[in-house]
Coordinates of N, CA and C and ligand atoms in Angstrom, one line a residue:
M1 N -7.6 -29.3 -11.1 CA -8.5 -28.8 -9.8 C -8.5 -26.8 -10.6
K2 N -10.1 -26.9 -9.5 CA -9.7 -25.1 -9.3 C -10.0 -25.4 -7.9
I3 N -9.2 -24.8 -6.6 CA -9.6 -24.8 -5.9 C -8.9 -24.0 -5.6
I4 N -10.2 -23.4 -4.1 CA -10.0 -22.0 -3.0 C -8.6 -22.5 -1.7
L5 N -7.0 -21.4 -1.4 CA -7.2 -22.4 -0.7 C -7.4 -21.0 0.8
L6 N -8.3 -21.8 2.0 CA -9.1 -21.1 2.9 C -8.1 -20.8 4.2
G7 N -7.1 -19.3 4.9 CA -6.9 -20.0 5.7 C -5.9 -18.6 7.2
P8 N -6.3 -18.9 7.7 CA -5.5 -18.0 8.1 C -3.6 -17.5 7.8
P9 N -3.1 -16.2 8.2 CA -1.6 -16.6 7.9 C -1.1 -17.3 8.8
G10 N -0.1 -18.1 7.5 CA 0.3 -18.8 8.8 C 0.3 -20.7 8.1
A11 N -1.7 -20.9 7.6 CA -1.4 -21.6 8.5 C -1.1 -23.0 7.6
G12 N -0.5 -22.4 6.5 CA 0.2 -23.1 5.4 C -0.8 -23.2 4.1
K13 N -1.9 -21.9 3.5 CA -1.1 -22.5 1.7 C -0.3 -21.8 1.0
G14 N 0.6 -21.6 1.2 CA 1.6 -21.3 0.6 C 2.3 -22.8 -0.3
T15 N 2.5 -23.3 0.6 CA 3.5 -24.9 1.6 C 2.4 -25.8 0.4
I16 N 0.8 -25.5 1.6 CA 0.4 -26.8 0.3 C -0.5 -26.5 -1.1
A17 N 0.1 -25.8 -1.4 CA 0.1 -25.3 -2.7 C 1.2 -25.2 -4.3
K18 N 2.2 -25.5 -3.1 CA 2.9 -25.9 -4.3 C 2.9 -27.7 -3.9
A19 N 2.8 -27.9 -2.8 CA 2.6 -30.1 -2.7 C 1.3 -30.0 -3.9
L20 N 0.4 -29.0 -4.0 CA -0.8 -29.4 -5.0 C -0.3 -29.8 -5.7
M21 N 0.6 -28.6 -6.8 CA 0.5 -28.3 -8.0 C 1.9 -29.4 -8.4
Q22 N 2.4 -30.1 -7.5 CA 3.5 -31.1 -8.4 C 2.6 -32.3 -8.5
H23 N 1.2 -31.9 -8.2 CA 0.4 -33.4 -8.2 C 0.3 -32.8 -9.6
D24 N -1.2 -32.3 -10.2 CA -2.7 -32.4 -11.1 C -1.5 -31.2 -12.0
G25 N -0.1 -30.1 -12.1 CA 0.4 -29.1 -12.8 C -0.7 -27.8 -12.8
S26 N -1.6 -27.7 -11.6 CA -2.4 -27.2 -11.5 C -1.6 -25.6 -11.4
V27 N -1.7 -24.1 -11.3 CA -0.6 -23.4 -11.1 C -0.9 -22.5 -10.0
Q28 N -0.1 -22.5 -8.7 CA -0.8 -21.9 -7.5 C -0.3 -20.3 -7.9
I29 N -2.3 -19.4 -7.8 CA -2.1 -17.8 -7.8 C -1.7 -17.4 -6.5
S30 N -1.3 -16.8 -5.9 CA -0.8 -16.2 -5.0 C -1.0 -14.6 -5.2
T31 N -1.9 -14.1 -4.2 CA -1.6 -12.5 -4.5 C -0.7 -11.9 -4.0
G32 N -0.7 -12.2 -2.8 CA 0.3 -11.9 -1.4 C 1.8 -11.9 -3.0
D33 N 2.6 -13.3 -3.2 CA 3.1 -13.5 -3.8 C 3.3 -11.9 -5.5
I34 N 2.0 -12.1 -6.3 CA 2.2 -11.1 -6.5 C 2.6 -9.8 -6.0
L35 N 1.9 -9.6 -5.1 CA 1.6 -7.9 -4.9 C 3.1 -7.2 -4.5
R36 N 4.3 -9.2 -3.4 CA 5.6 -8.8 -3.3 C 6.3 -8.9 -4.5
E37 N 6.1 -9.4 -5.6 CA 7.5 -9.6 -6.9 C 7.3 -7.5 -7.4
A38 N 6.4 -6.8 -7.2 CA 5.9 -5.6 -7.6 C 6.4 -4.5 -7.1
I39 N 6.2 -5.0 -5.8 CA 7.1 -4.1 -4.7 C 9.1 -4.4 -5.0
A40 N 8.9 -5.7 -5.4 CA 10.5 -5.7 -5.4 C 10.9 -5.4 -6.7
A41 N 10.3 -5.6 -7.4 CA 10.4 -5.1 -9.5 C 10.3 -3.5 -8.9
G42 N 9.5 -3.0 -7.9 CA 10.0 -0.9 -7.8 C 8.6 -0.3 -9.1
T43 N 7.4 -1.4 -9.6 CA 6.6 -1.1 -10.4 C 5.5 -0.1 -9.0
E44 N 4.5 0.7 -10.0 CA 3.5 1.1 -9.6 C 2.6 0.8 -8.2
L45 N 2.3 -0.1 -8.8 CA 1.4 -1.3 -8.1 C 2.0 -0.8 -6.7
G46 N 3.8 -1.6 -6.5 CA 4.1 -2.0 -5.4 C 4.2 -0.4 -4.6
K47 N 5.0 0.8 -4.9 CA 5.0 1.3 -4.4 C 4.0 1.4 -3.8
Q48 N 2.4 1.5 -4.7 CA 1.2 1.8 -4.4 C 1.1 0.4 -2.7
V49 N 1.3 -0.9 -2.4 CA 0.7 -1.2 -2.0 C 1.9 -1.4 -0.1
E50 N 3.5 -0.9 -0.6 CA 3.7 -1.4 0.1 C 3.7 -1.4 1.5
A51 N 3.5 -0.3 1.9 CA 3.6 0.6 3.5 C 1.6 -0.3 4.2
V52 N 0.8 -0.9 3.3 CA -0.2 -1.3 3.5 C -0.3 -2.9 3.5
M53 N 1.1 -3.3 3.0 CA 1.2 -4.7 2.7 C 2.3 -4.6 4.6
A54 N 3.1 -4.0 4.7 CA 3.7 -4.0 5.8 C 3.4 -3.8 7.0
A55 N 2.2 -3.6 7.0 CA 1.0 -3.5 8.4 C 0.5 -4.7 8.8
G56 N 0.3 -5.2 7.2 CA -0.5 -6.0 7.8 C -1.4 -5.9 7.2
D57 N -2.4 -5.1 7.1 CA -3.2 -4.5 6.1 C -3.8 -5.2 4.4
L58 N -5.5 -5.0 4.5 CA -5.4 -6.2 3.4 C -5.5 -4.0 1.5
V59 N -5.2 -4.7 0.8 CA -5.3 -4.2 0.1 C -6.0 -4.0 -0.4
T60 N -7.1 -2.2 -1.0 CA -8.6 -3.3 -1.7 C -8.8 -3.6 -2.9
D61 N -9.9 -4.5 -1.9 CA -11.2 -5.4 -3.5 C -10.2 -4.4 -4.3
E62 N -10.7 -3.5 -4.8 CA -11.2 -2.9 -6.7 C -9.5 -3.1 -7.6
L63 N -8.2 -2.9 -6.4 CA -7.2 -3.2 -6.8 C -6.9 -5.0 -7.5
I64 N -7.4 -5.6 -6.8 CA -6.9 -7.1 -6.4 C -8.2 -7.8 -7.4
M65 N -8.6 -7.0 -7.1 CA -10.1 -7.7 -8.2 C -9.5 -7.1 -10.3
E66 N -8.6 -6.4 -10.4 CA -8.5 -5.6 -11.4 C -7.2 -6.6 -11.9
I67 N -6.5 -7.2 -11.1 CA -5.4 -8.5 -10.6 C -5.5 -9.8 -11.1
M68 N -6.7 -9.4 -10.2 CA -7.0 -11.2 -10.6 C -8.1 -12.3 -12.2
E69 N -8.9 -10.5 -12.3 CA -9.3 -10.9 -13.5 C -9.1 -10.8 -14.9
Q70 N -7.6 -10.0 -14.9 CA -6.7 -10.3 -15.5 C -6.4 -12.4 -15.8
R71 N -5.1 -12.5 -14.8 CA -5.2 -13.4 -14.4 C -5.7 -14.7 -14.3
L72 N -6.7 -14.8 -13.8 CA -7.6 -15.6 -14.5 C -8.2 -16.0 -15.0
Q73 N -7.4 -15.0 -16.5 CA -7.3 -15.3 -18.2 C -6.9 -16.0 -18.6
Q74 N -5.5 -15.8 -17.7 CA -4.2 -16.2 -18.7 C -4.1 -16.8 -19.1
E75 N -3.3 -18.0 -20.1 CA -4.0 -19.4 -20.7 C -3.4 -20.5 -20.0
D76 N -2.2 -20.6 -18.8 CA -1.6 -21.8 -18.1 C -3.2 -21.7 -17.0
C77 N -4.2 -21.1 -16.7 CA -4.9 -20.9 -15.8 C -6.4 -22.5 -16.5
K78 N -5.9 -22.9 -17.3 CA -6.6 -23.6 -18.0 C -6.9 -25.4 -17.9
Q79 N -5.4 -25.4 -17.3 CA -5.2 -26.7 -16.0 C -5.6 -26.4 -14.2
G80 N -6.3 -25.5 -14.6 CA -6.8 -25.5 -13.2 C -5.7 -24.1 -12.2
Y81 N -6.0 -24.2 -11.0 CA -5.7 -22.5 -10.2 C -5.9 -23.2 -9.0
L82 N -4.8 -23.4 -7.6 CA -4.5 -23.2 -6.5 C -4.7 -21.8 -6.2
L83 N -6.1 -21.2 -5.7 CA -6.3 -19.8 -5.8 C -5.3 -19.3 -3.7
D84 N -4.1 -18.9 -3.7 CA -4.1 -18.4 -2.5 C -3.8 -17.4 -1.8
G85 N -4.2 -16.8 -1.0 CA -4.8 -15.9 -0.3 C -5.8 -14.5 -1.0
F86 N -6.2 -15.5 -2.1 CA -7.1 -14.8 -2.8 C -9.0 -15.4 -3.0
P87 N -10.1 -15.2 -2.6 CA -10.3 -14.4 -1.9 C -10.6 -13.7 -0.9
R88 N -10.5 -12.9 -0.1 CA -10.1 -12.7 0.9 C -10.8 -11.8 1.9
T89 N -12.0 -11.1 1.5 CA -13.0 -10.6 1.5 C -14.2 -11.1 1.5
I90 N -15.9 -10.5 1.8 CA -16.6 -11.8 0.9 C -17.6 -10.5 -0.3
P91 N -16.3 -9.4 -0.5 CA -16.8 -8.3 -1.4 C -15.8 -9.7 -2.9
Q92 N -14.8 -10.1 -2.6 CA -13.9 -10.2 -3.5 C -14.7 -11.0 -3.7
A93 N -15.5 -12.9 -2.7 CA -15.8 -13.8 -3.3 C -16.9 -13.7 -3.9
E94 N -17.8 -12.4 -3.5 CA -18.7 -12.1 -4.6 C -18.2 -12.1 -6.5
A95 N -17.1 -11.4 -6.2 CA -16.9 -10.6 -7.0 C -17.0 -11.7 -8.2
L96 N -15.7 -13.0 -7.6 CA -14.9 -13.8 -8.3 C -15.9 -14.3 -9.1
K97 N -17.1 -15.2 -8.0 CA -18.3 -15.6 -8.5 C -18.7 -15.0 -9.9
A98 N -18.9 -14.1 -9.6 CA -19.8 -13.1 -10.9 C -18.7 -13.8 -11.4
L99 N -17.0 -13.2 -11.2 CA -16.4 -13.2 -12.7 C -16.2 -14.8 -13.2
L100 N -16.6 -15.6 -12.5 CA -16.0 -18.0 -13.1 C -17.2 -17.5 -13.6
A101 N -18.5 -17.5 -13.5 CA -20.2 -17.5 -13.7 C -19.6 -17.3 -15.6
K102 N -19.2 -15.4 -15.4 CA -18.7 -15.0 -17.5 C -17.4 -16.4 -17.3
L103 N -17.2 -16.1 -17.1 CA -16.0 -17.5 -17.6 C -17.0 -18.8 -18.1
G104 N -17.8 -19.0 -17.8 CA -18.2 -20.6 -17.5 C -17.8 -21.7 -16.8
E105 N -17.1 -20.4 -16.0 CA -16.5 -22.1 -14.5 C -16.1 -21.9 -13.4
K106 N -16.2 -23.3 -12.9 CA -16.6 -23.9 -11.9 C -15.4 -23.8 -10.4
L107 N -15.8 -24.2 -9.5 CA -14.6 -24.1 -8.4 C -14.4 -25.7 -7.9
D108 N -13.6 -26.2 -7.8 CA -14.0 -27.9 -7.0 C -14.5 -27.5 -5.7
C109 N -13.9 -26.7 -4.6 CA -13.9 -27.0 -3.0 C -13.1 -25.2 -2.6
A110 N -13.6 -25.3 -1.6 CA -12.4 -24.2 -0.8 C -12.1 -25.0 0.1
L111 N -10.6 -25.3 0.1 CA -10.3 -26.5 1.6 C -9.4 -25.3 2.6
E112 N -10.6 -25.2 3.8 CA -10.2 -24.9 5.0 C -9.3 -24.8 6.0
L113 N -8.0 -24.8 6.1 CA -6.9 -25.2 6.7 C -6.8 -24.9 8.1
D114 N -7.2 -25.5 8.9 CA -7.5 -25.3 10.1 C -6.4 -25.2 11.6
I115 N -5.9 -24.4 12.0 CA -5.2 -24.5 12.5 C -5.3 -23.5 14.2
P116 N -4.4 -23.8 14.9 CA -4.3 -23.4 16.1 C -4.1 -21.6 15.9
R117 N -3.6 -20.9 16.5 CA -3.4 -19.8 17.1 C -2.1 -20.0 17.8
D118 N -1.9 -20.8 18.3 CA -0.5 -20.4 18.9 C 1.2 -21.4 18.1
V119 N 0.4 -21.9 17.0 CA 0.7 -23.0 15.9 C 0.9 -22.0 15.1
I120 N -0.1 -21.3 14.1 CA 0.5 -20.0 13.1 C 1.6 -19.0 14.0
I121 N 1.7 -18.8 14.7 CA 2.6 -17.0 15.6 C 3.6 -18.4 15.7
D122 N 3.5 -18.7 15.8 CA 5.5 -20.0 15.8 C 6.2 -20.3 14.7
R123 N 5.0 -20.7 13.2 CA 5.1 -20.8 12.1 C 5.4 -19.6 11.5
L124 N 4.9 -18.6 11.6 CA 5.1 -17.0 11.2 C 6.6 -16.7 11.8
T125 N 6.3 -16.9 12.8 CA 8.4 -16.5 13.4 C 8.9 -16.9 13.3
T126 N 9.3 -18.3 12.3 CA 10.5 -19.1 12.1 C 10.5 -19.3 11.4
R127 N 9.7 -19.1 9.8 CA 9.1 -19.0 8.0 C 10.6 -18.1 7.5
R128 N 11.2 -18.6 6.8 CA 12.1 -17.6 6.1 C 11.7 -18.2 4.8
T129 N 11.8 -17.4 3.4 CA 10.9 -17.4 2.2 C 12.6 -16.7 1.3
C130 N 13.2 -17.2 0.5 CA 14.0 -17.3 -0.5 C 13.2 -15.8 -0.7
T131 N 13.9 -14.9 -1.5 CA 14.1 -13.8 -2.6 C 13.3 -13.5 -3.8
N132 N 14.0 -14.6 -3.8 CA 14.0 -14.5 -5.9 C 12.9 -15.7 -5.7
C133 N 13.0 -16.9 -5.6 CA 11.7 -17.3 -6.5 C 10.8 -18.1 -5.5
G134 N 10.0 -17.7 -4.1 CA 9.5 -17.5 -3.4 C 9.6 -18.8 -2.3
E135 N 10.6 -19.8 -2.6 CA 9.9 -21.3 -1.9 C 10.9 -20.9 0.0
I136 N 9.4 -21.5 0.6 CA 8.9 -21.0 2.1 C 10.3 -22.0 3.0
Y137 N 10.6 -21.4 3.5 CA 11.2 -22.8 4.6 C 10.8 -22.2 6.0
N138 N 11.4 -22.9 7.0 CA 10.4 -23.3 8.6 C 12.4 -24.0 9.5
V139 N 12.7 -22.6 9.6 CA 13.9 -22.6 10.8 C 13.8 -24.2 11.4
K140 N 12.8 -24.2 11.8 CA 12.5 -25.3 12.7 C 11.8 -26.9 11.9
T141 N 11.2 -26.6 11.4 CA 10.8 -27.7 10.5 C 11.1 -27.7 8.9
K142 N 11.4 -27.8 9.0 CA 12.2 -27.2 6.8 C 13.3 -26.2 6.4
P143 N 14.6 -26.2 7.5 CA 15.4 -25.3 7.1 C 16.4 -25.5 6.1
P144 N 16.8 -24.7 5.5 CA 17.6 -25.0 3.9 C 18.7 -25.9 4.2
T145 N 19.7 -26.1 3.3 CA 21.0 -27.4 3.6 C 21.4 -26.4 4.4
V146 N 22.0 -24.8 2.9 CA 22.7 -24.2 4.1 C 22.1 -23.1 4.8
E147 N 22.3 -22.5 5.9 CA 22.0 -21.0 6.4 C 21.7 -20.2 5.8
G148 N 20.9 -19.7 4.8 CA 20.5 -18.2 4.4 C 20.7 -18.0 3.4
V149 N 20.8 -19.6 2.6 CA 21.0 -20.1 1.4 C 19.7 -20.9 0.9
C150 N 18.6 -20.4 -0.3 CA 17.4 -21.3 -0.7 C 18.3 -22.9 -1.3
D151 N 17.7 -24.1 -1.4 CA 17.6 -25.2 -1.8 C 17.4 -24.9 -3.6
V152 N 16.8 -24.2 -4.1 CA 15.8 -24.4 -5.5 C 16.8 -23.4 -6.5
C153 N 16.9 -22.3 -6.0 CA 17.4 -21.5 -6.4 C 19.3 -20.7 -6.8
G154 N 19.7 -21.0 -5.7 CA 20.9 -20.2 -5.1 C 20.4 -19.1 -3.6
S155 N 19.3 -18.0 -4.0 CA 19.4 -17.0 -3.8 C 19.1 -16.7 -2.3
Q156 N 18.8 -15.7 -1.7 CA 19.1 -14.9 -0.3 C 17.7 -16.2 0.3
I157 N 17.8 -16.1 1.9 CA 16.3 -16.7 2.3 C 16.2 -15.6 3.4
V158 N 14.7 -15.0 3.9 CA 15.6 -13.4 4.9 C 13.6 -13.5 4.8
Q159 N 12.9 -13.5 5.7 CA 11.6 -12.5 7.4 C 11.0 -12.3 6.2
R160 N 10.4 -11.7 6.4 CA 9.3 -11.4 5.1 C 9.1 -9.7 5.7
D161 N 9.0 -8.7 5.3 CA 9.1 -7.9 5.4 C 6.9 -7.6 6.8
D162 N 6.4 -7.9 6.3 CA 5.2 -8.4 6.8 C 5.4 -9.3 8.0
E163 N 6.2 -9.5 8.7 CA 6.0 -10.8 9.8 C 7.1 -9.8 11.5
T164 N 6.7 -9.1 11.5 CA 7.2 -8.0 13.0 C 6.2 -9.0 13.5
E165 N 5.8 -8.5 15.2 CA 5.7 -9.0 16.3 C 3.6 -8.2 15.7
E166 N 4.6 -7.0 15.3 CA 2.8 -6.0 15.3 C 1.9 -6.0 14.4
A167 N 3.0 -6.5 13.6 CA 2.6 -6.6 11.1 C 1.8 -8.3 11.5
I168 N 2.3 -9.0 12.3 CA 1.6 -10.5 12.7 C -0.4 -10.4 13.2
E169 N 0.2 -9.3 14.1 CA -1.0 -9.1 15.7 C -2.0 -8.7 14.7
N170 N -1.5 -7.8 14.2 CA -2.7 -7.1 12.8 C -3.1 -7.9 11.5
R171 N -2.3 -9.0 10.7 CA -2.9 -9.8 9.6 C -4.1 -10.8 10.5
L172 N -3.7 -10.9 11.8 CA -5.0 -11.7 12.8 C -6.3 -11.3 12.7
Q173 N -5.7 -10.0 13.5 CA -7.5 -9.7 14.0 C -7.8 -9.2 11.9
V174 N -7.1 -8.9 11.1 CA -7.7 -8.6 10.0 C -7.9 -9.9 9.7
Y175 N -7.6 -10.9 9.2 CA -8.4 -11.8 8.9 C -9.2 -12.0 10.4
N176 N -9.2 -12.5 11.1 CA -10.4 -13.1 11.9 C -11.8 -11.4 11.3
Q177 N -11.6 -10.2 11.4 CA -12.4 -9.6 10.6 C -13.3 -9.8 9.1
L178 N -12.5 -9.7 8.4 CA -12.7 -9.4 7.1 C -13.0 -10.7 6.1
T179 N -11.6 -11.7 6.9 CA -11.5 -13.0 6.3 C -12.4 -14.8 6.4
A180 N -12.4 -14.8 7.4 CA -13.2 -15.6 8.5 C -14.5 -15.6 8.5
P181 N -15.1 -14.9 8.0 CA -16.9 -15.0 7.1 C -17.0 -15.6 5.5
L182 N -15.4 -15.9 5.2 CA -15.4 -17.1 4.2 C -15.4 -18.1 4.1
V183 N -15.9 -18.1 5.1 CA -16.0 -19.9 5.9 C -17.4 -20.8 6.0
A184 N -18.6 -19.2 6.3 CA -19.6 -19.2 5.8 C -20.8 -19.5 4.7
F185 N -19.7 -18.6 4.0 CA -19.5 -18.5 2.6 C -19.4 -19.6 1.8
Y186 N -18.5 -19.5 2.0 CA -18.4 -20.9 1.0 C -19.0 -22.2 1.5
R187 N -19.6 -22.5 3.3 CA -20.1 -24.0 3.4 C -21.2 -23.5 2.6
D188 N -22.4 -22.1 3.0 CA -23.1 -22.0 2.7 C -23.4 -23.2 1.1
E189 N -22.0 -21.7 -0.3 CA -22.1 -22.3 -0.8 C -21.9 -24.2 -1.3
G190 N -22.0 -24.9 -0.9 CA -21.1 -26.8 -0.6 C -19.9 -26.7 -0.8
L191 N -18.7 -25.9 -0.5 CA -17.9 -25.6 -1.2 C -17.1 -26.1 0.0
L192 N -17.1 -25.6 0.7 CA -16.2 -26.0 2.4 C -15.4 -27.3 2.8
V193 N -14.5 -27.2 2.5 CA -14.1 -28.4 3.4 C -12.8 -28.2 3.8
S194 N -12.6 -29.2 5.3 CA -12.2 -28.6 6.6 C -10.8 -29.4 6.2
V195 N -9.6 -29.5 6.9 CA -9.1 -29.9 7.8 C -7.8 -29.8 8.4
P196 N -7.4 -30.2 9.1 CA -6.6 -29.4 10.7 C -5.3 -29.2 9.7
G197 N -5.0 -28.3 10.0 CA -3.7 -27.7 8.9 C -2.3 -28.7 9.8
S198 N -2.2 -29.5 10.0 CA -1.1 -30.2 11.0 C -0.3 -30.3 11.0
D199 N 1.0 -31.6 10.3 CA 1.8 -31.8 9.5 C 1.6 -31.7 8.3
I200 N 3.0 -31.5 7.4 CA 2.4 -31.9 6.4 C 1.6 -32.6 5.5
D201 N 2.5 -33.8 4.7 CA 1.9 -35.8 4.9 C 0.9 -35.4 5.8
S202 N 0.2 -35.0 7.6 CA -1.8 -35.9 7.5 C -2.5 -34.4 6.3
V203 N -2.2 -33.8 6.0 CA -2.6 -32.2 5.5 C -3.1 -33.5 3.8
M204 N -1.9 -33.2 3.3 CA -1.8 -34.0 1.9 C -2.5 -35.3 2.4
E205 N -3.0 -35.6 3.1 CA -3.3 -37.1 3.5 C -4.4 -36.7 3.4
A206 N -5.0 -36.3 4.2 CA -6.2 -35.4 4.1 C -7.2 -34.7 3.4
I207 N -6.1 -34.1 2.4 CA -6.5 -33.5 1.3 C -7.5 -35.0 0.2
R208 N -6.0 -35.9 -0.2 CA -6.4 -37.1 -0.8 C -7.4 -37.5 -0.7
N209 N -8.0 -37.7 0.8 CA -9.3 -39.1 1.4 C -10.2 -37.6 0.9
R210 N -10.0 -35.9 1.0 CA -11.8 -35.3 1.4 C -12.1 -34.8 -0.5
I211 N -10.5 -34.4 -0.9 CA -10.9 -34.4 -2.9 C -10.9 -35.3 -3.5
Ligands
AP5_1 P1 -0.1 -13.4 2.3 O1 1.0 -13.4 1.2 O2 -0.9 -14.0 1.5 O3 -0.3 -13.3 3.7 P2 -0.7 -14.6 4.3 O4 -2.3 -14.7 3.8 O5 -0.7 -13.1 5.5 O6 -0.2 -15.6 4.5 P3 1.2 -16.8 5.0 O7 1.8 -16.4 3.9 O8 2.2 -15.7 6.0 O9 1.0 -18.2 5.9 P4 0.5 -19.3 4.2 O10 -1.0 -19.7 4.8 O11 0.5 -18.9 2.8 O12 2.1 -19.8 5.0 P5 2.9 -20.8 4.6 O13 3.0 -21.8 3.7 O14 4.3 -19.6 4.0 O15 -0.9 -12.0 2.2 C1 0.5 -10.9 2.1 C2 -0.5 -9.6 2.4 O16 -0.6 -9.2 0.6 C3 -1.7 -9.3 2.9 O17 -1.6 -9.3 4.6 C4 -2.5 -8.1 2.0 O18 -1.7 -7.6 3.0 C5 -1.7 -8.7 1.1 N1 -2.7 -9.3 -0.1 C6 -2.9 -10.5 -0.5 N2 -3.6 -11.1 -0.8 C7 -4.9 -10.0 -0.3 C8 -6.4 -10.1 -1.1 N3 -6.5 -11.3 -1.6 N4 -6.9 -9.0 -0.5 C9 -6.5 -8.0 0.0 N5 -5.1 -7.9 0.4 C10 -4.5 -8.8 -0.7 O19 3.8 -21.8 6.0 C11 4.1 -20.7 7.3 C12 5.3 -22.1 8.0 O20 5.1 -22.3 8.7 C13 6.7 -21.5 7.2 O21 7.6 -21.7 7.1 C14 6.1 -23.2 6.6 O22 7.2 -23.9 6.1 C15 5.8 -24.1 8.2 N6 4.2 -25.2 7.6 C16 3.0 -24.1 6.7 N7 2.3 -26.1 6.8 C17 2.7 -27.3 8.0 C18 2.4 -27.9 8.0 N8 1.2 -28.3 8.0 N9 2.9 -27.9 8.9 C19 4.1 -27.5 9.7 N10 4.9 -25.9 8.9 C20 4.3 -26.1 7.6
MG2 MG1 1.6 -17.9 1.6

């Protein structure tokens, strides 16, 4: 499967990507995770994007396309991929379209996780993420077995740097302004599939029925 996961912060893109991966061996490609790994490793890229990400603003289209052009040509992408957090602007969507045409590849769909704003805020303030493997938890709906410790790798789980009230508010505004227009873009391309981003089982069931 070659799928774009589209939706506001906290819609469940990462959670659904991890669940779908287990079904068919497609690889999750999260631009947010790639950038957070660069920050954790203290690379030049990490230093360049750290403040922008903590504020909840977007990294430049040029930087993202440089990363994704390389990433999408790696061997593990041949099995299929789940694009989580990319594309995020119309220029990124146009650039992806041109890149896929060049590579002779086609997307199966752009899956929109449709979710009300109050649920988003609640999910983002209760999410916890593993500092090592990126496993996603939620103190209300998916707590780890031992508080603060990742079930998968035993590392510490924390809140992300962009989970302050101010950064969440900014991320939602940025989404509405720059990313939401992608819904119409992919509808016009005949690729849009919308599912309500309610509980995980219902989302997975809706996806199975629609794809
Ligand atoms: P990114 O990491 O992509 O963050 P985001 O889009 O803000 O989305 P989140 O990761 O916060 O939410 P999610 O939809 O993955 O939800 P999750 O599954 O965790 O981007 C971060 C930053 O990187 C950006 O702000 C920007 O600076 C930069 N960036 C990244 N890509 C870029 C790009 N292409 N261009 C420019 N800049 C870029 O779920 C949230 C919580 O809800 C969890 O606790 C989970 O357990 C729970 N949950 C999820 N689904 C369900 C469900 N169905 N039912 C109940 N609980 C659920
Ligand atoms: Mg995510």
